[in-house]
Amino acid sequence: MSKEKTVTLHKSVKPYANANNRKSTVQLLNTIPPLLLVWTLAYLSLSVSIWLSIGLAIVASGLLVRTFIIFHDCTHGSFYNSKKKNDILGTITGVLTSFPYKKWKREHAIHHASSSNLDKRGVGDIWVMTVEEYTNSSKWQRLAYRLYRNPLVMFGLGPFFLILISNRFNRKDAKKKERNNTYLSNFLLVALCGVIIIFLGWKAFLLVHGISLYMAGALGIWLFYIQHTFEDSYFEEESEWNYVKAAVDGSSYYQLPRILQWLTGNIGYHHVHHLAPRVPNYNLEEAHETTPPLQYATTITIKTSLDSVRYRLYDPESKSFITFGELKRRTRLAASESKQSVLKPTTRASIQSK
């Protein structure tokens, strides 16, 4: 993509990169109070039906995802015009969703600055290995990677790791403010959970909060995974990497039914978000619809997104993700061709001797 087109595309979405305090407040009111209400009803309904409580906990998980999108906008400074408001609201919604605000804000900023860059992987993104890296890895490294990319591990155990381990500890290079914010988030989260357990019991807590946090975590990991893992996703080495191409070609447009689009805060327009992170979630759809070049981004539906679960390795040569099965077939074919190339000269020599 030329420099001119890059500048033009940035300019086209700039009008949407402004927070509307009224819209933000409305979104806050139609998300947080309903979440707290559904949680309350889930606990109260335990005396009526455990299945009703589970159903309400599942509904709460959807509202938690929407709450996370508000948290996510705060980390980009795009939800309110005021930095102070974003920081306060970000910390509060971070406690509700179990994410430390400043820690995740920094890691996510790194993700945006290096998304799809093969030379800058490892912070704020999903572990991706190239075909060559995987082939040259040790047996234990390959096993670790296979386990990591296994759907049962990524989406089944992933939420436990995210909530209980990854989000609870600071990175070694974290500065004082970031560390203190994580400590504060942990303290408030433990205090909140402790109060619920003391008054309602740990079984009730695990049934309601446990289910809603777990399911929201699994949905969040799925969204993050599918938005960057699709067959022809964009990845390049540093020398060839382009920010705009990484945004438009390396992020998908996840086309969802209206109710799911609402619950996920329009984050399905992920290509728009990566192009202009300061666009608040409630402006993403309009930015997409009024900017023709953005409509060429890879569109994924719920049905087609399921195919991406099979993709494991990125092949820089074909510019696409491949499965472990495809790598196995390639390896067998290469071995067969190599064997034939060794045998052919021997066969010719045998004929000549006769």
PDB file of N, CA, C and O in Angstrom, residues 32-106:
ATOM      1  N   ILE A  32     -23.351  -1.763  32.610  1.00  0.00           N
ATOM      2  CA  ILE A  32     -22.954  -2.078  33.998  1.00  0.00           C
ATOM      3  C   ILE A  32     -24.160  -2.360  34.903  1.00  0.00           C
ATOM      4  O   ILE A  32     -24.179  -3.418  35.566  1.00  0.00           O
ATOM      5  N   PRO A  33     -25.189  -1.484  34.975  1.00  0.00           N
ATOM      6  CA  PRO A  33     -26.351  -1.807  35.821  1.00  0.00           C
ATOM      7  C   PRO A  33     -27.019  -3.126  35.439  1.00  0.00           C
ATOM      8  O   PRO A  33     -27.348  -3.931  36.338  1.00  0.00           O
ATOM      9  N   PRO A  34     -27.236  -3.428  34.138  1.00  0.00           N
ATOM     10  CA  PRO A  34     -27.802  -4.732  33.785  1.00  0.00           C
ATOM     11  C   PRO A  34     -26.917  -5.897  34.235  1.00  0.00           C
ATOM     12  O   PRO A  34     -27.431  -6.937  34.658  1.00  0.00           O
ATOM     13  N   LEU A  35     -25.589  -5.731  34.136  1.00  0.00           N
ATOM     14  CA  LEU A  35     -24.680  -6.778  34.591  1.00  0.00           C
ATOM     15  C   LEU A  35     -24.857  -7.033  36.082  1.00  0.00           C
ATOM     16  O   LEU A  35     -25.000  -8.191  36.514  1.00  0.00           O
ATOM     17  N   LEU A  36     -24.870  -5.973  36.862  1.00  0.00           N
ATOM     18  CA  LEU A  36     -25.024  -6.110  38.315  1.00  0.00           C
ATOM     19  C   LEU A  36     -26.392  -6.691  38.666  1.00  0.00           C
ATOM     20  O   LEU A  36     -26.524  -7.500  39.595  1.00  0.00           O
ATOM     21  N   LEU A  37     -27.429  -6.286  37.905  1.00  0.00           N
ATOM     22  CA  LEU A  37     -28.781  -6.794  38.136  1.00  0.00           C
ATOM     23  C   LEU A  37     -28.850  -8.288  37.841  1.00  0.00           C
ATOM     24  O   LEU A  37     -29.416  -9.065  38.632  1.00  0.00           O
ATOM     25  N   VAL A  38     -28.290  -8.713  36.718  1.00  0.00           N
ATOM     26  CA  VAL A  38     -28.321 -10.131  36.341  1.00  0.00           C
ATOM     27  C   VAL A  38     -27.537 -10.964  37.360  1.00  0.00           C
ATOM     28  O   VAL A  38     -27.971 -12.069  37.731  1.00  0.00           O
ATOM     29  N   TRP A  39     -26.402 -10.476  37.807  1.00  0.00           N
ATOM     30  CA  TRP A  39     -25.648 -11.175  38.847  1.00  0.00           C
ATOM     31  C   TRP A  39     -26.496 -11.341  40.113  1.00  0.00           C
ATOM     32  O   TRP A  39     -26.548 -12.417  40.706  1.00  0.00           O
ATOM     33  N   THR A  40     -27.162 -10.247  40.499  1.00  0.00           N
ATOM     34  CA  THR A  40     -28.002 -10.287  41.709  1.00  0.00           C
ATOM     35  C   THR A  40     -29.132 -11.300  41.547  1.00  0.00           C
ATOM     36  O   THR A  40     -29.398 -12.110  42.450  1.00  0.00           O
ATOM     37  N   LEU A  41     -29.796 -11.277  40.400  1.00  0.00           N
ATOM     38  CA  LEU A  41     -30.884 -12.214  40.142  1.00  0.00           C
ATOM     39  C   LEU A  41     -30.382 -13.656  40.118  1.00  0.00           C
ATOM     40  O   LEU A  41     -31.080 -14.578  40.561  1.00  0.00           O
ATOM     41  N   ALA A  42     -29.172 -13.852  39.617  1.00  0.00           N
ATOM     42  CA  ALA A  42     -28.602 -15.197  39.561  1.00  0.00           C
ATOM     43  C   ALA A  42     -28.405 -15.755  40.965  1.00  0.00           C
ATOM     44  O   ALA A  42     -28.682 -16.933  41.225  1.00  0.00           O
ATOM     45  N   TYR A  43     -27.937 -14.909  41.875  1.00  0.00           N
ATOM     46  CA  TYR A  43     -27.759 -15.352  43.265  1.00  0.00           C
ATOM     47  C   TYR A  43     -29.104 -15.586  43.956  1.00  0.00           C
ATOM     48  O   TYR A  43     -29.288 -16.581  44.668  1.00  0.00           O
ATOM     49  N   LEU A  44     -30.051 -14.671  43.723  1.00  0.00           N
ATOM     50  CA  LEU A  44     -31.363 -14.813  44.356  1.00  0.00           C
ATOM     51  C   LEU A  44     -32.113 -16.040  43.852  1.00  0.00           C
ATOM     52  O   LEU A  44     -32.858 -16.677  44.603  1.00  0.00           O
ATOM     53  N   SER A  45     -31.915 -16.388  42.584  1.00  0.00           N
ATOM     54  CA  SER A  45     -32.647 -17.511  41.996  1.00  0.00           C
ATOM     55  C   SER A  45     -32.101 -18.875  42.424  1.00  0.00           C
ATOM     56  O   SER A  45     -32.691 -19.905  42.091  1.00  0.00           O
ATOM     57  N   LEU A  46     -30.990 -18.873  43.154  1.00  0.00           N
ATOM     58  CA  LEU A  46     -30.448 -20.146  43.635  1.00  0.00           C
ATOM     59  C   LEU A  46     -31.448 -20.890  44.515  1.00  0.00           C
ATOM     60  O   LEU A  46     -31.469 -22.126  44.553  1.00  0.00           O
ATOM     61  N   SER A  47     -32.282 -20.131  45.218  1.00  0.00           N
ATOM     62  CA  SER A  47     -33.286 -20.757  46.078  1.00  0.00           C
ATOM     63  C   SER A  47     -34.481 -21.270  45.279  1.00  0.00           C
ATOM     64  O   SER A  47     -35.325 -21.990  45.801  1.00  0.00           O
ATOM     65  N   VAL A  48     -34.537 -20.888  44.003  1.00  0.00           N
ATOM     66  CA  VAL A  48     -35.646 -21.309  43.136  1.00  0.00           C
ATOM     67  C   VAL A  48     -35.224 -22.466  42.243  1.00  0.00           C
ATOM     68  O   VAL A  48     -35.851 -23.524  42.212  1.00  0.00           O
ATOM     69  N   SER A  49     -34.138 -22.258  41.496  1.00  0.00           N
ATOM     70  CA  SER A  49     -33.656 -23.273  40.561  1.00  0.00           C
ATOM     71  C   SER A  49     -32.190 -23.033  40.226  1.00  0.00           C
ATOM     72  O   SER A  49     -31.815 -21.928  39.822  1.00  0.00           O
ATOM     73  N   ILE A  50     -31.394 -24.074  40.380  1.00  0.00           N
ATOM     74  CA  ILE A  50     -29.976 -23.958  40.054  1.00  0.00           C
ATOM     75  C   ILE A  50     -29.780 -23.718  38.561  1.00  0.00           C
ATOM     76  O   ILE A  50     -28.859 -23.001  38.140  1.00  0.00           O
ATOM     77  N   TRP A  51     -30.682 -24.289  37.738  1.00  0.00           N
ATOM     78  CA  TRP A  51     -30.573 -24.114  36.294  1.00  0.00           C
ATOM     79  C   TRP A  51     -30.900 -22.696  35.875  1.00  0.00           C
ATOM     80  O   TRP A  51     -30.315 -22.168  34.914  1.00  0.00           O
ATOM     81  N   LEU A  52     -31.812 -22.059  36.586  1.00  0.00           N
ATOM     82  CA  LEU A  52     -32.127 -20.655  36.312  1.00  0.00           C
ATOM     83  C   LEU A  52     -30.916 -19.785  36.637  1.00  0.00           C
ATOM     84  O   LEU A  52     -30.583 -18.865  35.883  1.00  0.00           O
ATOM     85  N   SER A  53     -30.242 -20.107  37.733  1.00  0.00           N
ATOM     86  CA  SER A  53     -29.037 -19.370  38.120  1.00  0.00           C
ATOM     87  C   SER A  53     -27.944 -19.526  37.075  1.00  0.00           C
ATOM     88  O   SER A  53     -27.258 -18.565  36.719  1.00  0.00           O
ATOM     89  N   ILE A  54     -27.778 -20.755  36.585  1.00  0.00           N
ATOM     90  CA  ILE A  54     -26.761 -21.009  35.556  1.00  0.00           C
ATOM     91  C   ILE A  54     -27.094 -20.222  34.281  1.00  0.00           C
ATOM     92  O   ILE A  54     -26.213 -19.627  33.655  1.00  0.00           O
ATOM     93  N   GLY A  55     -28.381 -20.224  33.905  1.00  0.00           N
ATOM     94  CA  GLY A  55     -28.806 -19.477  32.729  1.00  0.00           C
ATOM     95  C   GLY A  55     -28.508 -17.990  32.864  1.00  0.00           C
ATOM     96  O   GLY A  55     -28.017 -17.344  31.930  1.00  0.00           O
ATOM     97  N   LEU A  56     -28.793 -17.446  34.047  1.00  0.00           N
ATOM     98  CA  LEU A  56     -28.528 -16.026  34.297  1.00  0.00           C
ATOM     99  C   LEU A  56     -27.027 -15.745  34.323  1.00  0.00           C
ATOM    100  O   LEU A  56     -26.576 -14.687  33.871  1.00  0.00           O
ATOM    101  N   ALA A  57     -26.240 -16.695  34.827  1.00  0.00           N
ATOM    102  CA  ALA A  57     -24.782 -16.536  34.839  1.00  0.00           C
ATOM    103  C   ALA A  57     -24.239 -16.482  33.416  1.00  0.00           C
ATOM    104  O   ALA A  57     -23.296 -15.733  33.121  1.00  0.00           O
ATOM    105  N   ILE A  58     -24.853 -17.262  32.522  1.00  0.00           N
ATOM    106  CA  ILE A  58     -24.449 -17.251  31.110  1.00  0.00           C
ATOM    107  C   ILE A  58     -24.783 -15.897  30.471  1.00  0.00           C
ATOM    108  O   ILE A  58     -23.992 -15.341  29.710  1.00  0.00           O
ATOM    109  N   VAL A  59     -25.961 -15.363  30.807  1.00  0.00           N
ATOM    110  CA  VAL A  59     -26.339 -14.030  30.315  1.00  0.00           C
ATOM    111  C   VAL A  59     -25.333 -12.997  30.826  1.00  0.00           C
ATOM    112  O   VAL A  59     -24.892 -12.103  30.091  1.00  0.00           O
ATOM    113  N   ALA A  60     -24.948 -13.143  32.094  1.00  0.00           N
ATOM    114  CA  ALA A  60     -23.986 -12.213  32.693  1.00  0.00           C
ATOM    115  C   ALA A  60     -22.642 -12.263  31.972  1.00  0.00           C
ATOM    116  O   ALA A  60     -21.950 -11.251  31.848  1.00  0.00           O
ATOM    117  N   SER A  61     -22.276 -13.448  31.475  1.00  0.00           N
ATOM    118  CA  SER A  61     -20.998 -13.572  30.760  1.00  0.00           C
ATOM    119  C   SER A  61     -20.993 -12.701  29.502  1.00  0.00           C
ATOM    120  O   SER A  61     -19.975 -12.109  29.141  1.00  0.00           O
ATOM    121  N   GLY A  62     -22.155 -12.631  28.822  1.00  0.00           N
ATOM    122  CA  GLY A  62     -22.256 -11.773  27.649  1.00  0.00           C
ATOM    123  C   GLY A  62     -22.108 -10.307  28.016  1.00  0.00           C
ATOM    124  O   GLY A  62     -21.419  -9.539  27.329  1.00  0.00           O
ATOM    125  N   LEU A  63     -22.744  -9.902  29.117  1.00  0.00           N
ATOM    126  CA  LEU A  63     -22.629  -8.522  29.576  1.00  0.00           C
ATOM    127  C   LEU A  63     -21.218  -8.217  30.074  1.00  0.00           C
ATOM    128  O   LEU A  63     -20.748  -7.079  29.988  1.00  0.00           O
ATOM    129  N   LEU A  64     -20.535  -9.247  30.574  1.00  0.00           N
ATOM    130  CA  LEU A  64     -19.139  -9.066  30.982  1.00  0.00           C
ATOM    131  C   LEU A  64     -18.246  -8.777  29.784  1.00  0.00           C
ATOM    132  O   LEU A  64     -17.318  -7.967  29.866  1.00  0.00           O
ATOM    133  N   VAL A  65     -18.521  -9.461  28.666  1.00  0.00           N
ATOM    134  CA  VAL A  65     -17.760  -9.196  27.441  1.00  0.00           C
ATOM    135  C   VAL A  65     -17.977  -7.753  27.013  1.00  0.00           C
ATOM    136  O   VAL A  65     -17.025  -7.046  26.654  1.00  0.00           O
ATOM    137  N   ARG A  66     -19.213  -7.288  27.076  1.00  0.00           N
ATOM    138  CA  ARG A  66     -19.517  -5.894  26.721  1.00  0.00           C
ATOM    139  C   ARG A  66     -18.831  -4.927  27.687  1.00  0.00           C
ATOM    140  O   ARG A  66     -18.335  -3.881  27.279  1.00  0.00           O
ATOM    141  N   THR A  67     -18.790  -5.293  28.964  1.00  0.00           N
ATOM    142  CA  THR A  67     -18.091  -4.474  29.957  1.00  0.00           C
ATOM    143  C   THR A  67     -16.601  -4.411  29.645  1.00  0.00           C
ATOM    144  O   THR A  67     -15.959  -3.367  29.794  1.00  0.00           O
ATOM    145  N   PHE A  68     -16.062  -5.548  29.190  1.00  0.00           N
ATOM    146  CA  PHE A  68     -14.650  -5.579  28.822  1.00  0.00           C
ATOM    147  C   PHE A  68     -14.363  -4.637  27.659  1.00  0.00           C
ATOM    148  O   PHE A  68     -13.283  -4.024  27.599  1.00  0.00           O
ATOM    149  N   ILE A  69     -15.290  -4.505  26.722  1.00  0.00           N
ATOM    150  CA  ILE A  69     -15.079  -3.603  25.584  1.00  0.00           C
ATOM    151  C   ILE A  69     -14.996  -2.158  26.069  1.00  0.00           C
ATOM    152  O   ILE A  69     -14.203  -1.359  25.551  1.00  0.00           O
ATOM    153  N   ILE A  70     -15.776  -1.809  27.081  1.00  0.00           N
ATOM    154  CA  ILE A  70     -15.678  -0.474  27.686  1.00  0.00           C
ATOM    155  C   ILE A  70     -14.300  -0.311  28.325  1.00  0.00           C
ATOM    156  O   ILE A  70     -13.625   0.710  28.139  1.00  0.00           O
ATOM    157  N   PHE A  71     -13.884  -1.325  29.072  1.00  0.00           N
ATOM    158  CA  PHE A  71     -12.542  -1.344  29.671  1.00  0.00           C
ATOM    159  C   PHE A  71     -11.488  -1.173  28.580  1.00  0.00           C
ATOM    160  O   PHE A  71     -10.545  -0.392  28.707  1.00  0.00           O
ATOM    161  N   HIS A  72     -11.655  -1.909  27.495  1.00  0.00           N
ATOM    162  CA  HIS A  72     -10.731  -1.889  26.368  1.00  0.00           C
ATOM    163  C   HIS A  72     -10.637  -0.490  25.752  1.00  0.00           C
ATOM    164  O   HIS A  72      -9.544   0.001  25.453  1.00  0.00           O
ATOM    165  N   ASP A  73     -11.778   0.178  25.578  1.00  0.00           N
ATOM    166  CA  ASP A  73     -11.768   1.545  25.050  1.00  0.00           C
ATOM    167  C   ASP A  73     -11.059   2.500  26.008  1.00  0.00           C
ATOM    168  O   ASP A  73     -10.358   3.417  25.570  1.00  0.00           O
ATOM    169  N   CYS A  74     -11.242   2.276  27.289  1.00  0.00           N
ATOM    170  CA  CYS A  74     -10.572   3.125  28.289  1.00  0.00           C
ATOM    171  C   CYS A  74      -9.054   3.000  28.177  1.00  0.00           C
ATOM    172  O   CYS A  74      -8.321   3.980  28.331  1.00  0.00           O
ATOM    173  N   THR A  75      -8.563   1.793  27.902  1.00  0.00           N
ATOM    174  CA  THR A  75      -7.115   1.605  27.784  1.00  0.00           C
ATOM    175  C   THR A  75      -6.557   2.357  26.581  1.00  0.00           C
ATOM    176  O   THR A  75      -5.375   2.723  26.569  1.00  0.00           O
ATOM    177  N   HIS A  76      -7.404   2.597  25.577  1.00  0.00           N
ATOM    178  CA  HIS A  76      -6.982   3.363  24.404  1.00  0.00           C
ATOM    179  C   HIS A  76      -7.259   4.861  24.584  1.00  0.00           C
ATOM    180  O   HIS A  76      -6.934   5.661  23.694  1.00  0.00           O
ATOM    181  N   GLY A  77      -7.860   5.219  25.726  1.00  0.00           N
ATOM    182  CA  GLY A  77      -8.202   6.616  25.961  1.00  0.00           C
ATOM    183  C   GLY A  77      -9.290   7.107  25.039  1.00  0.00           C
ATOM    184  O   GLY A  77      -9.385   8.307  24.738  1.00  0.00           O
ATOM    185  N   SER A  78     -10.149   6.186  24.584  1.00  0.00           N
ATOM    186  CA  SER A  78     -11.143   6.551  23.575  1.00  0.00           C
ATOM    187  C   SER A  78     -12.584   6.537  24.072  1.00  0.00           C
ATOM    188  O   SER A  78     -13.493   6.918  23.322  1.00  0.00           O
ATOM    189  N   PHE A  79     -12.815   6.116  25.316  1.00  0.00           N
ATOM    190  CA  PHE A  79     -14.205   6.019  25.772  1.00  0.00           C
ATOM    191  C   PHE A  79     -14.741   7.381  26.201  1.00  0.00           C
ATOM    192  O   PHE A  79     -15.851   7.771  25.842  1.00  0.00           O
ATOM    193  N   TYR A  80     -13.947   8.106  26.995  1.00  0.00           N
ATOM    194  CA  TYR A  80     -14.283   9.485  27.370  1.00  0.00           C
ATOM    195  C   TYR A  80     -13.183  10.411  26.883  1.00  0.00           C
ATOM    196  O   TYR A  80     -12.049   9.976  26.632  1.00  0.00           O
ATOM    197  N   ASN A  81     -13.488  11.692  26.786  1.00  0.00           N
ATOM    198  CA  ASN A  81     -12.482  12.670  26.394  1.00  0.00           C
ATOM    199  C   ASN A  81     -11.485  12.945  27.517  1.00  0.00           C
ATOM    200  O   ASN A  81     -10.392  13.439  27.269  1.00  0.00           O
ATOM    201  N   SER A  82     -11.884  12.629  28.730  1.00  0.00           N
ATOM    202  CA  SER A  82     -11.044  12.882  29.895  1.00  0.00           C
ATOM    203  C   SER A  82     -10.170  11.676  30.226  1.00  0.00           C
ATOM    204  O   SER A  82     -10.668  10.564  30.388  1.00  0.00           O
ATOM    205  N   LYS A  83      -8.850  11.901  30.322  1.00  0.00           N
ATOM    206  CA  LYS A  83      -7.928  10.824  30.689  1.00  0.00           C
ATOM    207  C   LYS A  83      -8.246  10.299  32.084  1.00  0.00           C
ATOM    208  O   LYS A  83      -8.201   9.093  32.341  1.00  0.00           O
ATOM    209  N   LYS A  84      -8.572  11.212  32.990  1.00  0.00           N
ATOM    210  CA  LYS A  84      -8.883  10.817  34.366  1.00  0.00           C
ATOM    211  C   LYS A  84     -10.100   9.899  34.410  1.00  0.00           C
ATOM    212  O   LYS A  84     -10.113   8.880  35.111  1.00  0.00           O
ATOM    213  N   LYS A  85     -11.126  10.258  33.640  1.00  0.00           N
ATOM    214  CA  LYS A  85     -12.335   9.426  33.605  1.00  0.00           C
ATOM    215  C   LYS A  85     -12.030   8.045  33.037  1.00  0.00           C
ATOM    216  O   LYS A  85     -12.513   7.025  33.544  1.00  0.00           O
ATOM    217  N   ASN A  86     -11.246   8.012  31.963  1.00  0.00           N
ATOM    218  CA  ASN A  86     -10.873   6.730  31.369  1.00  0.00           C
ATOM    219  C   ASN A  86     -10.096   5.870  32.357  1.00  0.00           C
ATOM    220  O   ASN A  86     -10.325   4.660  32.451  1.00  0.00           O
ATOM    221  N   ASP A  87      -9.168   6.482  33.084  1.00  0.00           N
ATOM    222  CA  ASP A  87      -8.348   5.734  34.041  1.00  0.00           C
ATOM    223  C   ASP A  87      -9.186   5.178  35.195  1.00  0.00           C
ATOM    224  O   ASP A  87      -9.016   4.025  35.600  1.00  0.00           O
ATOM    225  N   ILE A  88     -10.096   5.999  35.719  1.00  0.00           N
ATOM    226  CA  ILE A  88     -10.941   5.558  36.843  1.00  0.00           C
ATOM    227  C   ILE A  88     -11.903   4.465  36.386  1.00  0.00           C
ATOM    228  O   ILE A  88     -12.019   3.402  37.017  1.00  0.00           O
ATOM    229  N   LEU A  89     -12.600   4.729  35.266  1.00  0.00           N
ATOM    230  CA  LEU A  89     -13.556   3.751  34.754  1.00  0.00           C
ATOM    231  C   LEU A  89     -12.838   2.480  34.314  1.00  0.00           C
ATOM    232  O   LEU A  89     -13.338   1.366  34.515  1.00  0.00           O
ATOM    233  N   GLY A  90     -11.656   2.632  33.728  1.00  0.00           N
ATOM    234  CA  GLY A  90     -10.881   1.474  33.290  1.00  0.00           C
ATOM    235  C   GLY A  90     -10.497   0.578  34.454  1.00  0.00           C
ATOM    236  O   GLY A  90     -10.560  -0.655  34.348  1.00  0.00           O
ATOM    237  N   THR A  91     -10.124   1.189  35.559  1.00  0.00           N
ATOM    238  CA  THR A  91      -9.760   0.401  36.743  1.00  0.00           C
ATOM    239  C   THR A  91     -10.977  -0.316  37.318  1.00  0.00           C
ATOM    240  O   THR A  91     -10.899  -1.493  37.695  1.00  0.00           O
ATOM    241  N   ILE A  92     -12.121   0.375  37.364  1.00  0.00           N
ATOM    242  CA  ILE A  92     -13.358  -0.229  37.898  1.00  0.00           C
ATOM    243  C   ILE A  92     -13.830  -1.383  37.021  1.00  0.00           C
ATOM    244  O   ILE A  92     -14.118  -2.482  37.519  1.00  0.00           O
ATOM    245  N   THR A  93     -13.918  -1.149  35.713  1.00  0.00           N
ATOM    246  CA  THR A  93     -14.361  -2.217  34.807  1.00  0.00           C
ATOM    247  C   THR A  93     -13.320  -3.333  34.746  1.00  0.00           C
ATOM    248  O   THR A  93     -13.657  -4.487  34.483  1.00  0.00           O
ATOM    249  N   GLY A  94     -12.061  -2.979  35.020  1.00  0.00           N
ATOM    250  CA  GLY A  94     -11.007  -3.993  35.089  1.00  0.00           C
ATOM    251  C   GLY A  94     -11.224  -4.942  36.259  1.00  0.00           C
ATOM    252  O   GLY A  94     -11.002  -6.154  36.141  1.00  0.00           O
ATOM    253  N   VAL A  95     -11.681  -4.403  37.371  1.00  0.00           N
ATOM    254  CA  VAL A  95     -11.987  -5.250  38.534  1.00  0.00           C
ATOM    255  C   VAL A  95     -13.184  -6.144  38.226  1.00  0.00           C
ATOM    256  O   VAL A  95     -13.172  -7.342  38.540  1.00  0.00           O
ATOM    257  N   LEU A  96     -14.201  -5.587  37.592  1.00  0.00           N
ATOM    258  CA  LEU A  96     -15.391  -6.365  37.260  1.00  0.00           C
ATOM    259  C   LEU A  96     -15.071  -7.515  36.300  1.00  0.00           C
ATOM    260  O   LEU A  96     -15.669  -8.587  36.381  1.00  0.00           O
ATOM    261  N   THR A  97     -14.114  -7.287  35.411  1.00  0.00           N
ATOM    262  CA  THR A  97     -13.767  -8.304  34.413  1.00  0.00           C
ATOM    263  C   THR A  97     -12.511  -9.086  34.776  1.00  0.00           C
ATOM    264  O   THR A  97     -12.096  -9.971  34.031  1.00  0.00           O
ATOM    265  N   SER A  98     -11.873  -8.711  35.888  1.00  0.00           N
ATOM    266  CA  SER A  98     -10.655  -9.357  36.427  1.00  0.00           C
ATOM    267  C   SER A  98      -9.380  -8.986  35.664  1.00  0.00           C
ATOM    268  O   SER A  98      -8.393  -9.706  35.717  1.00  0.00           O
ATOM    269  N   PHE A  99      -9.372  -7.824  34.994  1.00  0.00           N
ATOM    270  CA  PHE A  99      -8.191  -7.367  34.261  1.00  0.00           C
ATOM    271  C   PHE A  99      -7.557  -6.156  34.939  1.00  0.00           C
ATOM    272  O   PHE A  99      -8.253  -5.170  35.207  1.00  0.00           O
ATOM    273  N   PRO A 100      -6.244  -6.189  35.193  1.00  0.00           N
ATOM    274  CA  PRO A 100      -5.551  -5.022  35.750  1.00  0.00           C
ATOM    275  C   PRO A 100      -5.381  -3.959  34.666  1.00  0.00           C
ATOM    276  O   PRO A 100      -4.814  -4.233  33.611  1.00  0.00           O
ATOM    277  N   TYR A 101      -5.853  -2.770  34.931  1.00  0.00           N
ATOM    278  CA  TYR A 101      -5.972  -1.736  33.901  1.00  0.00           C
ATOM    279  C   TYR A 101      -4.640  -1.316  33.271  1.00  0.00           C
ATOM    280  O   TYR A 101      -4.455  -1.414  32.061  1.00  0.00           O
ATOM    281  N   LYS A 102      -3.718  -0.850  34.068  1.00  0.00           N
ATOM    282  CA  LYS A 102      -2.477  -0.312  33.499  1.00  0.00           C
ATOM    283  C   LYS A 102      -1.589  -1.397  32.895  1.00  0.00           C
ATOM    284  O   LYS A 102      -0.910  -1.169  31.895  1.00  0.00           O
ATOM    285  N   LYS A 103      -1.581  -2.558  33.498  1.00  0.00           N
ATOM    286  CA  LYS A 103      -0.792  -3.673  32.952  1.00  0.00           C
ATOM    287  C   LYS A 103      -1.305  -4.040  31.559  1.00  0.00           C
ATOM    288  O   LYS A 103      -0.530  -4.137  30.604  1.00  0.00           O
ATOM    289  N   TRP A 104      -2.603  -4.227  31.464  1.00  0.00           N
ATOM    290  CA  TRP A 104      -3.177  -4.638  30.179  1.00  0.00           C
ATOM    291  C   TRP A 104      -3.093  -3.513  29.160  1.00  0.00           C
ATOM    292  O   TRP A 104      -2.886  -3.758  27.970  1.00  0.00           O
ATOM    293  N   LYS A 105      -3.201  -2.275  29.620  1.00  0.00           N
ATOM    294  CA  LYS A 105      -3.104  -1.115  28.729  1.00  0.00           C
ATOM    295  C   LYS A 105      -1.762  -1.098  28.017  1.00  0.00           C
ATOM    296  O   LYS A 105      -1.692  -0.891  26.802  1.00  0.00           O
ATOM    297  N   ARG A 106      -0.679  -1.331  28.754  1.00  0.00           N
ATOM    298  CA  ARG A 106       0.651  -1.316  28.142  1.00  0.00           C
ATOM    299  C   ARG A 106       0.841  -2.505  27.199  1.00  0.00           C
ATOM    300  O   ARG A 106       1.335  -2.355  26.080  1.00  0.00           O
TER     301      ARG A 106
END
